[in-house]
Coordinates of N, CA and C and ligand atoms in Angstrom, one line a residue:
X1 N 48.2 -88.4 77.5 CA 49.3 -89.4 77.7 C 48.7 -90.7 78.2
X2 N 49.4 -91.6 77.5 CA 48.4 -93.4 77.8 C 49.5 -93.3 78.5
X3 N 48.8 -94.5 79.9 CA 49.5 -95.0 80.7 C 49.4 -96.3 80.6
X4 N 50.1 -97.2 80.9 CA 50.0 -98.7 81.0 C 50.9 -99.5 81.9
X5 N 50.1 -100.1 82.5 CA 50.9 -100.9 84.0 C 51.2 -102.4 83.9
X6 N 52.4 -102.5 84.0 CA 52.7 -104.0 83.7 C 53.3 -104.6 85.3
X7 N 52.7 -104.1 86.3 CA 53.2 -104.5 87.6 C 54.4 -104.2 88.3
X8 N 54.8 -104.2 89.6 CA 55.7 -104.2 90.5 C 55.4 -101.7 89.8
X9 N 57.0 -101.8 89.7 CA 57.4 -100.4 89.1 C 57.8 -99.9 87.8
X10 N 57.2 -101.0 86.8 CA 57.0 -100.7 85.5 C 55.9 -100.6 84.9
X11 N 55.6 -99.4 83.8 CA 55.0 -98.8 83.4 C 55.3 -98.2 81.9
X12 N 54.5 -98.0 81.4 CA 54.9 -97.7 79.7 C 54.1 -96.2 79.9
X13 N 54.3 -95.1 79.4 CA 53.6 -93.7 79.2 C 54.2 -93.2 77.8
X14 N 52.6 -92.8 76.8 CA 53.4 -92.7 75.8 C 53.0 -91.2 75.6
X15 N 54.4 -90.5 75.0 CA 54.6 -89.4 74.8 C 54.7 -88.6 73.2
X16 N 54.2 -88.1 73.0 CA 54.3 -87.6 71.3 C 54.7 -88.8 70.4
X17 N 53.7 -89.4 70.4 CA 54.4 -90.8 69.7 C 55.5 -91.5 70.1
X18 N 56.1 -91.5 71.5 CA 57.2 -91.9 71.7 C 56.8 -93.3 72.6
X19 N 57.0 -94.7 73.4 CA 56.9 -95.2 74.0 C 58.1 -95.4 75.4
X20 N 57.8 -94.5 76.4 CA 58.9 -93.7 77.2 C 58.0 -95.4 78.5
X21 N 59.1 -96.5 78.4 CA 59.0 -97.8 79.3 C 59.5 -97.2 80.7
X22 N 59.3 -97.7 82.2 CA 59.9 -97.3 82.7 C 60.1 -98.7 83.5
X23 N 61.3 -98.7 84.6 CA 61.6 -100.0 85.1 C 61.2 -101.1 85.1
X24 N 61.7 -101.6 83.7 CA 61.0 -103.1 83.7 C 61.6 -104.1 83.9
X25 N 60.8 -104.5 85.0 CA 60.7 -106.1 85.6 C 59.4 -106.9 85.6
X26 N 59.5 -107.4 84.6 CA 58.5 -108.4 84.3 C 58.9 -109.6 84.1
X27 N 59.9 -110.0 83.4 CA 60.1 -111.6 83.4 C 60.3 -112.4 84.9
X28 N 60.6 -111.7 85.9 CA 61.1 -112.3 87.1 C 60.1 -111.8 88.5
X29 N 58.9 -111.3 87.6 CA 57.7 -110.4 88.9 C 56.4 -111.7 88.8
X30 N 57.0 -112.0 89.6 CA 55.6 -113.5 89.6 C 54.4 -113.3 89.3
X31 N 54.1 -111.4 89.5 CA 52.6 -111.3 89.5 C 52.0 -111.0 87.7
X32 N 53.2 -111.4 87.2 CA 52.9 -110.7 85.7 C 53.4 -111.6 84.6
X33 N 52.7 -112.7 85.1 CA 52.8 -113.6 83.9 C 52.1 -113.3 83.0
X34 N 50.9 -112.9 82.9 CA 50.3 -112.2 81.8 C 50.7 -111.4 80.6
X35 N 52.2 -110.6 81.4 CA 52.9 -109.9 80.8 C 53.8 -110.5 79.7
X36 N 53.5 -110.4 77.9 CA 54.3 -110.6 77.3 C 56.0 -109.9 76.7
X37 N 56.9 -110.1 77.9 CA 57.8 -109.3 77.4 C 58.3 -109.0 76.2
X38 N 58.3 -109.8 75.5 CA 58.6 -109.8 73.6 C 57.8 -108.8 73.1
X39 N 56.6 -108.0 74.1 CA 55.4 -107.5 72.6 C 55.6 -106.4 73.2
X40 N 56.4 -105.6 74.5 CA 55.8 -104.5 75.4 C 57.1 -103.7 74.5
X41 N 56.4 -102.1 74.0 CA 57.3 -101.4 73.1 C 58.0 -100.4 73.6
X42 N 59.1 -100.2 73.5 CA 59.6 -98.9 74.0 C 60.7 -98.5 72.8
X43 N 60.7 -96.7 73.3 CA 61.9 -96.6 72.2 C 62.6 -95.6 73.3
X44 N 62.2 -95.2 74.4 CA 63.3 -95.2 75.7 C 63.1 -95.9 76.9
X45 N 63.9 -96.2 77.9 CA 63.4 -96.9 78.7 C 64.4 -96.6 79.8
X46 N 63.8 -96.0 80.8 CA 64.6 -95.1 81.8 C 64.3 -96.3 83.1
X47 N 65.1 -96.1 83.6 CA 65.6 -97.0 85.2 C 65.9 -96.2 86.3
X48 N 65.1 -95.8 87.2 CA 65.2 -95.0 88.3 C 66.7 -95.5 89.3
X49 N 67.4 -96.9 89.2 CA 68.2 -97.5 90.2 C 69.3 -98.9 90.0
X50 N 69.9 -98.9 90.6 CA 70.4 -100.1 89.9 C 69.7 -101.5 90.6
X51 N 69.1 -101.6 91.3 CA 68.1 -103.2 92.2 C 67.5 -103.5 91.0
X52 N 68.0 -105.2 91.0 CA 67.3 -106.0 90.1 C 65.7 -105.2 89.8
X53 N 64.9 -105.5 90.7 CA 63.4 -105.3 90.5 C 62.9 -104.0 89.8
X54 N 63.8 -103.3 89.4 CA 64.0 -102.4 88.6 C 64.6 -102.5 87.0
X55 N 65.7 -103.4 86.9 CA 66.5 -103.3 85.4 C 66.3 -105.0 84.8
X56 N 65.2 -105.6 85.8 CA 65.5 -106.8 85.1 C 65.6 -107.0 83.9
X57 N 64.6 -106.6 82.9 CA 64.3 -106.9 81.5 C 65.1 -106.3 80.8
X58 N 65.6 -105.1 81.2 CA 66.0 -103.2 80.7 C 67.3 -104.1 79.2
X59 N 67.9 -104.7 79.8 CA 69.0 -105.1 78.6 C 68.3 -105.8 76.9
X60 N 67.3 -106.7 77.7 CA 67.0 -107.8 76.7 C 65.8 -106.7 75.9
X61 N 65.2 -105.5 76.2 CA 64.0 -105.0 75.7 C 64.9 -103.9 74.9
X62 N 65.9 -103.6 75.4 CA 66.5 -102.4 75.0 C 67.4 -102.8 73.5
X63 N 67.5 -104.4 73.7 CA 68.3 -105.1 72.3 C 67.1 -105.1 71.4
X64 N 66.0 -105.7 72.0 CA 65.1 -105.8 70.6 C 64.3 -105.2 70.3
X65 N 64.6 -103.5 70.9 CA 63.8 -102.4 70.3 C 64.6 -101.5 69.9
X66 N 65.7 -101.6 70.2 CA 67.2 -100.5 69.7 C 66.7 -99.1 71.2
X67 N 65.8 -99.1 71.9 CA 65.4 -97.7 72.9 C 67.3 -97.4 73.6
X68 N 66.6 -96.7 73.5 CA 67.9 -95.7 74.2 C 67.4 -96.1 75.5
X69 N 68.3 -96.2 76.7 CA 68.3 -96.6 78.0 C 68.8 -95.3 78.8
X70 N 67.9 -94.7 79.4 CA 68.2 -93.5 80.2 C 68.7 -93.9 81.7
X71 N 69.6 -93.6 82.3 CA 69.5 -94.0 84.0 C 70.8 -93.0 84.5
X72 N 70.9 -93.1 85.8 CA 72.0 -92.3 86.4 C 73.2 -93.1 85.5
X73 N 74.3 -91.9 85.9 CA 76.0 -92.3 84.5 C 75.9 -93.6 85.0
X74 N 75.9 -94.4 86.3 CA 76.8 -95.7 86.6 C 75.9 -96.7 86.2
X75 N 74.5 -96.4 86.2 CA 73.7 -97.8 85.7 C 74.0 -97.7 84.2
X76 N 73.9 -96.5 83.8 CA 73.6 -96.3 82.1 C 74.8 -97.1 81.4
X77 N 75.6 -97.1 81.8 CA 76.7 -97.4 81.6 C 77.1 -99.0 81.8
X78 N 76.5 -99.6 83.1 CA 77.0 -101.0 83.0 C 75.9 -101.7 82.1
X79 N 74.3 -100.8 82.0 CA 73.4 -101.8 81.2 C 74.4 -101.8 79.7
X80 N 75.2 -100.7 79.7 CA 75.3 -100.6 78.4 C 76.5 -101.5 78.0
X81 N 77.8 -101.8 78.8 CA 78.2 -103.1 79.0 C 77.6 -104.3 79.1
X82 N 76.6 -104.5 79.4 CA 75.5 -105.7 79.1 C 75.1 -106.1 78.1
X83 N 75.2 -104.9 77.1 CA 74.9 -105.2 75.8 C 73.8 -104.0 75.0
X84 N 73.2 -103.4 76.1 CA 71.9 -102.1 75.8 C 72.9 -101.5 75.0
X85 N 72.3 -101.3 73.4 CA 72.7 -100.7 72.3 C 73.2 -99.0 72.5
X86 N 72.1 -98.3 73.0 CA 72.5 -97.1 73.1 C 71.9 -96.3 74.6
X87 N 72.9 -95.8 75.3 CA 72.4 -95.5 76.8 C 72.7 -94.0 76.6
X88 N 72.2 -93.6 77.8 CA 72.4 -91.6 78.5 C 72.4 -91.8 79.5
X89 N 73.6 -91.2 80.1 CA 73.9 -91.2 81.6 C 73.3 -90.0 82.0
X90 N 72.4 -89.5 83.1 CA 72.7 -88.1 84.1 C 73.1 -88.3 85.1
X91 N 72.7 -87.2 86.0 CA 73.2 -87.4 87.0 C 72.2 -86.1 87.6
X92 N 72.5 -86.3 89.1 CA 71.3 -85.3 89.9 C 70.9 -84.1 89.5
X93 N 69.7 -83.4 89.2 CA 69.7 -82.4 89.3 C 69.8 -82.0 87.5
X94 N 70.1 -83.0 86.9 CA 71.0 -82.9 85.4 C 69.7 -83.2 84.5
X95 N 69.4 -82.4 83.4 CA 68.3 -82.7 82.6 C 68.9 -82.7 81.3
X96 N 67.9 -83.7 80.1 CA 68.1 -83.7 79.4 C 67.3 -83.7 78.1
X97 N 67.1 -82.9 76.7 CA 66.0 -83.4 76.0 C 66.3 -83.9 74.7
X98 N 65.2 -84.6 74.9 CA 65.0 -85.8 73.8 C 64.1 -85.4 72.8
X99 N 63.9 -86.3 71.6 CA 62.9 -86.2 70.7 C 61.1 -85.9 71.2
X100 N 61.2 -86.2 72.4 CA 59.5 -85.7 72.9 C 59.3 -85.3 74.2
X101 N 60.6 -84.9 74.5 CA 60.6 -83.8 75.5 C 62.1 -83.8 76.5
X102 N 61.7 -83.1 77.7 CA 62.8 -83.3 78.6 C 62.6 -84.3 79.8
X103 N 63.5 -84.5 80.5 CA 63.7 -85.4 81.2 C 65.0 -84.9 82.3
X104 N 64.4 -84.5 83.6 CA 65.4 -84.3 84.6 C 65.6 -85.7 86.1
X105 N 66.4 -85.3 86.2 CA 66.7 -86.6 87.0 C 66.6 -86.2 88.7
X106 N 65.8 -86.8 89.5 CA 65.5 -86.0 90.5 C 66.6 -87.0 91.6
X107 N 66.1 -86.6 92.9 CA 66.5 -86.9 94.2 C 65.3 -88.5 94.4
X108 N 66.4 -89.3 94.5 CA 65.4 -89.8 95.8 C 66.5 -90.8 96.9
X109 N 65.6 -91.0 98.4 CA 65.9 -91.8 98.9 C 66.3 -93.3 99.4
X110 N 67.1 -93.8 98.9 CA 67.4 -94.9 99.0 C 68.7 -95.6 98.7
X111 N 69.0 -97.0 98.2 CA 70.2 -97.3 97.9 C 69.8 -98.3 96.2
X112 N 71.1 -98.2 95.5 CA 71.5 -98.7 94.3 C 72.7 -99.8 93.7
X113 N 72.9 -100.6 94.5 CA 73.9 -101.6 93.9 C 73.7 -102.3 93.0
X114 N 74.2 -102.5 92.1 CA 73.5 -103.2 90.8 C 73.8 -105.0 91.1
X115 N 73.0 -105.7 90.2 CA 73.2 -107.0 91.0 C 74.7 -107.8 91.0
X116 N 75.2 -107.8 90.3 CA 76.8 -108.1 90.4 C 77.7 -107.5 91.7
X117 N 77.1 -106.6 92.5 CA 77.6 -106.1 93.5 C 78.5 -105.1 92.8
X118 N 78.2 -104.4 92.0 CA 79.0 -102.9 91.5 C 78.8 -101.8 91.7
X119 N 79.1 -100.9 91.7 CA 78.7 -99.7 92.6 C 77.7 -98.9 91.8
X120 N 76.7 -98.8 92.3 CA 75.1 -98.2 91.1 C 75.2 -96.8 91.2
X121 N 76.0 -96.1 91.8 CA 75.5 -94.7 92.1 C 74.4 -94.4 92.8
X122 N 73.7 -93.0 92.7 CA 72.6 -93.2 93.7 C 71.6 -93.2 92.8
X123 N 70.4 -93.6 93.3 CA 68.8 -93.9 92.9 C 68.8 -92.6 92.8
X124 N 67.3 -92.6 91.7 CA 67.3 -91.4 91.3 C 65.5 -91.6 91.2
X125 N 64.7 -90.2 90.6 CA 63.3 -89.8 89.8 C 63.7 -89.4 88.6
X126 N 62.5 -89.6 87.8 CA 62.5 -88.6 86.9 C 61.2 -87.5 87.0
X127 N 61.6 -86.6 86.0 CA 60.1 -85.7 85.6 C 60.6 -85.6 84.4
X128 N 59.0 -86.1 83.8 CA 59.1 -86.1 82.3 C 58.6 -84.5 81.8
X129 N 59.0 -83.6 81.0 CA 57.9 -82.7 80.8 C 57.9 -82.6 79.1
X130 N 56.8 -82.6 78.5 CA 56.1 -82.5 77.4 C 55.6 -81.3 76.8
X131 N 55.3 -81.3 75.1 CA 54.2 -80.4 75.1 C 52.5 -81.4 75.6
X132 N 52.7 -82.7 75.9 CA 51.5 -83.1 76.4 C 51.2 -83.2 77.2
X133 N 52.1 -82.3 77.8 CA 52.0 -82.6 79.8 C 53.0 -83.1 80.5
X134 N 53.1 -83.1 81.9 CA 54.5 -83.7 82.4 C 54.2 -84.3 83.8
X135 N 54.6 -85.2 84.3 CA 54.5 -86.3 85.0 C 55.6 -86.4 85.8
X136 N 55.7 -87.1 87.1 CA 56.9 -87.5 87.6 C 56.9 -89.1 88.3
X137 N 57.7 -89.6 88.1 CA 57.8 -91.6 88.9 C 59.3 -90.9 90.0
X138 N 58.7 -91.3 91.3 CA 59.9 -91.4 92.3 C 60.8 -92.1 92.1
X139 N 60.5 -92.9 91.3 CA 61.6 -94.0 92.0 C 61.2 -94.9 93.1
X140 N 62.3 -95.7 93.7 CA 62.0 -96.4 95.1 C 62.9 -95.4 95.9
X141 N 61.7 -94.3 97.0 CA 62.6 -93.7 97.8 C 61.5 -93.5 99.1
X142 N 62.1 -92.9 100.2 CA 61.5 -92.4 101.2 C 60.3 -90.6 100.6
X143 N 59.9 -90.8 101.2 CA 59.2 -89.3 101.5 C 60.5 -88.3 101.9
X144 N 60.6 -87.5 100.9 CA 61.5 -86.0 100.9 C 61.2 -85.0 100.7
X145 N 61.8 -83.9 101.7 CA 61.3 -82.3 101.4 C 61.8 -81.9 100.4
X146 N 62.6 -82.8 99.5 CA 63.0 -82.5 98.0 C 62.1 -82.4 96.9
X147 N 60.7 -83.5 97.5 CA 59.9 -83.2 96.7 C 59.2 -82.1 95.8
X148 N 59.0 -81.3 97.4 CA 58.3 -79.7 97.4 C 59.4 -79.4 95.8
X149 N 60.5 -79.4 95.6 CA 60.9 -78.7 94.6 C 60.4 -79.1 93.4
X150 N 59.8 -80.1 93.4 CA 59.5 -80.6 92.0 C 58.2 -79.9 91.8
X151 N 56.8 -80.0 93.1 CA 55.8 -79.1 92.6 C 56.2 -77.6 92.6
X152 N 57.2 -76.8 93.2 CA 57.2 -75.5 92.5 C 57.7 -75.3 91.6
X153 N 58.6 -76.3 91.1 CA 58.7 -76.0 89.4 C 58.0 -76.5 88.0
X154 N 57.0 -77.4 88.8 CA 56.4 -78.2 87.3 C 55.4 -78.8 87.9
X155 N 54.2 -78.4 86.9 CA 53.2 -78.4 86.8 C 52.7 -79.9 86.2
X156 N 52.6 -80.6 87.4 CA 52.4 -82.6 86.8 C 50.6 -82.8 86.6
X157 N 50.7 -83.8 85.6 CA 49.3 -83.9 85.2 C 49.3 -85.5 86.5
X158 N 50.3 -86.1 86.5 CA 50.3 -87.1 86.9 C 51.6 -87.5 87.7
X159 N 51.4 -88.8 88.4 CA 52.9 -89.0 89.2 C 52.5 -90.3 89.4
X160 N 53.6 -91.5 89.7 CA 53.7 -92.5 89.8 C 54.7 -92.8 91.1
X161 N 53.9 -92.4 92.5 CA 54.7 -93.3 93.3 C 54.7 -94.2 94.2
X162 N 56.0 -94.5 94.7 CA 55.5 -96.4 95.4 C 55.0 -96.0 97.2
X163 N 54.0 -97.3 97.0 CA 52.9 -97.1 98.1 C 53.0 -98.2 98.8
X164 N 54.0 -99.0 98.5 CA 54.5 -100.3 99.6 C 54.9 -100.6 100.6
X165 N 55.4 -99.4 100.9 CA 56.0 -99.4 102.2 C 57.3 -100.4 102.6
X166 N 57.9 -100.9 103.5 CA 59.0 -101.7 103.7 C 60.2 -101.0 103.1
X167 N 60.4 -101.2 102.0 CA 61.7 -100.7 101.1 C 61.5 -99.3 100.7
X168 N 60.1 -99.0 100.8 CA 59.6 -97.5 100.6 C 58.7 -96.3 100.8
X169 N 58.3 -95.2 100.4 CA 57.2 -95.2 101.0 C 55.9 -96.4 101.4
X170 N 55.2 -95.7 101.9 CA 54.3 -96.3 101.9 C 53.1 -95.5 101.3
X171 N 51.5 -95.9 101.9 CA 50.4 -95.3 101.1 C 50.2 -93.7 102.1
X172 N 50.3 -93.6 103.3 CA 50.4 -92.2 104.0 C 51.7 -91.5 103.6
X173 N 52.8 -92.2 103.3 CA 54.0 -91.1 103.2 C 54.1 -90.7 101.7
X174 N 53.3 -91.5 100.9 CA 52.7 -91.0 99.6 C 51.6 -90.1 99.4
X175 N 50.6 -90.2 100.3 CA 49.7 -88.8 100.0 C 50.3 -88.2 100.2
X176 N 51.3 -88.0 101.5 CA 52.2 -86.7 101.9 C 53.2 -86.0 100.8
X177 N 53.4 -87.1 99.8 CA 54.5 -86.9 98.8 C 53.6 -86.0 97.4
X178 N 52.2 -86.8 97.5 CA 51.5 -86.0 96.9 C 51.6 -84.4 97.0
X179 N 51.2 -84.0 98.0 CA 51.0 -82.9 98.6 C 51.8 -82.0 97.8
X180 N 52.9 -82.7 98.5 CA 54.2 -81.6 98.3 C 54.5 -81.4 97.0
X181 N 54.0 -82.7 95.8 CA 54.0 -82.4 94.7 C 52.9 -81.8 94.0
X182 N 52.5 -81.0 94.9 CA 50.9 -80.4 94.4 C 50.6 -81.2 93.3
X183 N 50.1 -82.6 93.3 CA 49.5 -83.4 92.3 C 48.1 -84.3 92.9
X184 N 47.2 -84.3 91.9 CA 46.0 -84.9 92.8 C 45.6 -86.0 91.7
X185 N 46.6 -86.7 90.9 CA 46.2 -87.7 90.0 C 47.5 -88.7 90.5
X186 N 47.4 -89.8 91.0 CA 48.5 -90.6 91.5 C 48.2 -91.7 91.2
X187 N 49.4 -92.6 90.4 CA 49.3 -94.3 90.1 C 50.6 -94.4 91.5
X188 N 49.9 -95.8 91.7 CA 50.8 -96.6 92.7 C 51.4 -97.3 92.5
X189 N 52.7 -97.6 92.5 CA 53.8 -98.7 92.3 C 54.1 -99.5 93.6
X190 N 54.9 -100.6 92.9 CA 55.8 -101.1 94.1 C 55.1 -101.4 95.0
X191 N 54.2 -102.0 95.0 CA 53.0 -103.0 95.7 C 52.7 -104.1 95.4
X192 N 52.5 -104.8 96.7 CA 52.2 -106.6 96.1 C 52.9 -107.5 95.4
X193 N 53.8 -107.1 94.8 CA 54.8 -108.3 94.4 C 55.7 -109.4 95.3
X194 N 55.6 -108.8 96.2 CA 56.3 -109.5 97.2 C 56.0 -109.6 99.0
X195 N 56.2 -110.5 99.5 CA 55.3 -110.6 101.3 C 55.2 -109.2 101.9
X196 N 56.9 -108.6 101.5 CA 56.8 -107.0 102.4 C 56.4 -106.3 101.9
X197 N 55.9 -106.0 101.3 CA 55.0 -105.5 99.9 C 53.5 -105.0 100.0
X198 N 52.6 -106.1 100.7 CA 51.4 -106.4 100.3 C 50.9 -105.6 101.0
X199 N 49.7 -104.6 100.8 CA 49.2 -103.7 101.1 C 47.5 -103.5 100.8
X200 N 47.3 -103.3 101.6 CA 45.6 -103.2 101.6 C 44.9 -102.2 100.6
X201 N 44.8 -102.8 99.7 CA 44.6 -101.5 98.4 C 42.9 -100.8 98.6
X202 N 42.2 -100.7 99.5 CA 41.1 -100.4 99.6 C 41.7 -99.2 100.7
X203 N 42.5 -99.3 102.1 CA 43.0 -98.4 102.8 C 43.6 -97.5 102.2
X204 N 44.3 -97.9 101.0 CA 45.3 -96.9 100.8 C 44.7 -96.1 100.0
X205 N 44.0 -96.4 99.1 CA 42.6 -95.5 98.5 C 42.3 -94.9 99.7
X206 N 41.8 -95.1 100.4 CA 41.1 -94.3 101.4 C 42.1 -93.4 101.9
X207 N 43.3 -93.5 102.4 CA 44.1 -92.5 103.0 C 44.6 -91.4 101.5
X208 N 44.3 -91.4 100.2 CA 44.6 -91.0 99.6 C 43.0 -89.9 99.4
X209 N 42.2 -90.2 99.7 CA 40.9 -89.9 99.6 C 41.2 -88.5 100.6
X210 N 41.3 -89.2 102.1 CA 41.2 -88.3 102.9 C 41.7 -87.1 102.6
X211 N 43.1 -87.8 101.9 CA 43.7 -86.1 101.8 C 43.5 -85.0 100.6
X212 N 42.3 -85.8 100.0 CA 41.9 -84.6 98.5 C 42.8 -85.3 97.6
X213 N 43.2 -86.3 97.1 CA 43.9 -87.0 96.4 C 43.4 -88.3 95.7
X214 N 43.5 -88.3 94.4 CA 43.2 -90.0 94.0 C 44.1 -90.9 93.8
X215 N 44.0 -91.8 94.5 CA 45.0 -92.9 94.2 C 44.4 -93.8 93.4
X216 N 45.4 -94.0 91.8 CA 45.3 -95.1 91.0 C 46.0 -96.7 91.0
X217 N 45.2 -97.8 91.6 CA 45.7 -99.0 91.8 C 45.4 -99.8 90.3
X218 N 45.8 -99.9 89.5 CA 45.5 -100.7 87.7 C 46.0 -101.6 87.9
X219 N 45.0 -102.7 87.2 CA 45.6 -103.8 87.1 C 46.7 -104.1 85.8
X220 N 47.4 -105.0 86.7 CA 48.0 -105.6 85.5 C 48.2 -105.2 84.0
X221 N 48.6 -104.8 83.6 CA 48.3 -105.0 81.9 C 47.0 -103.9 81.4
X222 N 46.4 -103.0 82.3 CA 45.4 -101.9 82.2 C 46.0 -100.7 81.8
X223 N 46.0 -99.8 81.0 CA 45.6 -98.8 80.6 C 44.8 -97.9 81.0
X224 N 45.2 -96.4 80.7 CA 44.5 -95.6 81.3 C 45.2 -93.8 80.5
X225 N 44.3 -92.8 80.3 CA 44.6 -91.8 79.9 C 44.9 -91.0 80.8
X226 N 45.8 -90.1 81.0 CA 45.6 -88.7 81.7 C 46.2 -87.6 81.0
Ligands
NI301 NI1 65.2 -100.6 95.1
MN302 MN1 62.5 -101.8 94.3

């Protein structure tokens, strides 16, 4: 599975030929001018929440690629009032499969108002699983014993969580998240974009080290297989 990082908590992973986008915010992430929104492909595009820094792009990328827009029922549903052509609501605990696999919608900690002040439902994860393998992105949440459920049921090649700290974990309450997700292949989100944000990317490597774990920091616009 290719990975590709377009900064903050969006990421492209492509699956059986599929382009499975996840929270994009790029036109309004200072760190990703580089990033041309018009050329980045998806034909799903899942949104862990309703906070801007999550759904910014999600409407305008979802028009000019026709992607189905995955998110909890209340986001799926107002992007889709926004204009996103074709959306899927879940909801916790609630899985669903698609043309290149399934897709369960996990637990996480935090909050979801979408920017108009409407009520977002709660933030959520996914776990993607494949015949290429299966993966999981937190979301923006705290460190949860809910995790543990996800490594005894599924076997992740990879996992994507935020190592920012402030609004979320951080880089220690992510190894820890590791752990529980018995995964030892980790990209980091939700860093640096912003003052509460900024994080010592050489520390956090290292506390990921300590604990038998690799943390992946990619730049911008980089690629990567797992
Ligand atoms: Ni958030
Ligand atoms: Mn966020």
């Amino acid at each position: 599975m290719n990975f590709t990082y377009y900064g903050h908590s969006c990421f492209a992973v492509d699956v059986g030929g599929r382009a499975l986008l996840f929270d994009p915010f790029i036109t309004h992430n200072p760190l990703a001018g580089g990033v041309d929104v018009n050329a980045v492909r998806a034909d799903y595009i899942l949104v862990s929440h309703g906070h801007e820094d999550h759904l910014g792009d999600a409407v305008a990328v979802a028009k000019r690629t026709g992607a189905t827009v995955v998110s909890n029922y209340e986001v799926a549903t107002w992007l889709g009032r926004k204009g996103a052509p074709k959306t899927h609501g879940l909801n916790h605990g609630g899985a669903c499969a698609f043309d290149f696999g399934r897709v369960k919608f996990v637990n996480a900690i935090h909050s979801s108002s979408l920017p108009d002040g409407s009520y977002g439902g709660n933030p959520g994860g996914f776990v993607v699983e494949s015949a290429q393998g299966n993966f999981y992105y937190c979301g923006d949440t705290a460190l949860t014993m809910d995790m543990k459920l996800i490594g005894e049921s599924t076997r992740l090649r990879f996992a994507a969580l935020c190592v920012g700290g402030n609004y979320t974990m951080d880089a220690a309450d992510a190894a820890k998240a590791a752990g529980f997700i018995g995964c030892n292949e980790i990209v980091g989100v939700h860093y640096d974009t912003f003052p509460p944000i900024k994080i010592n990317q050489e520390e956090a490597i290292k506390i990921f080290q300590a604990a038998g774990k690799t943390l992946h920091l990619l730049k911008i616009g980089a690629s990567r297989e797992f």
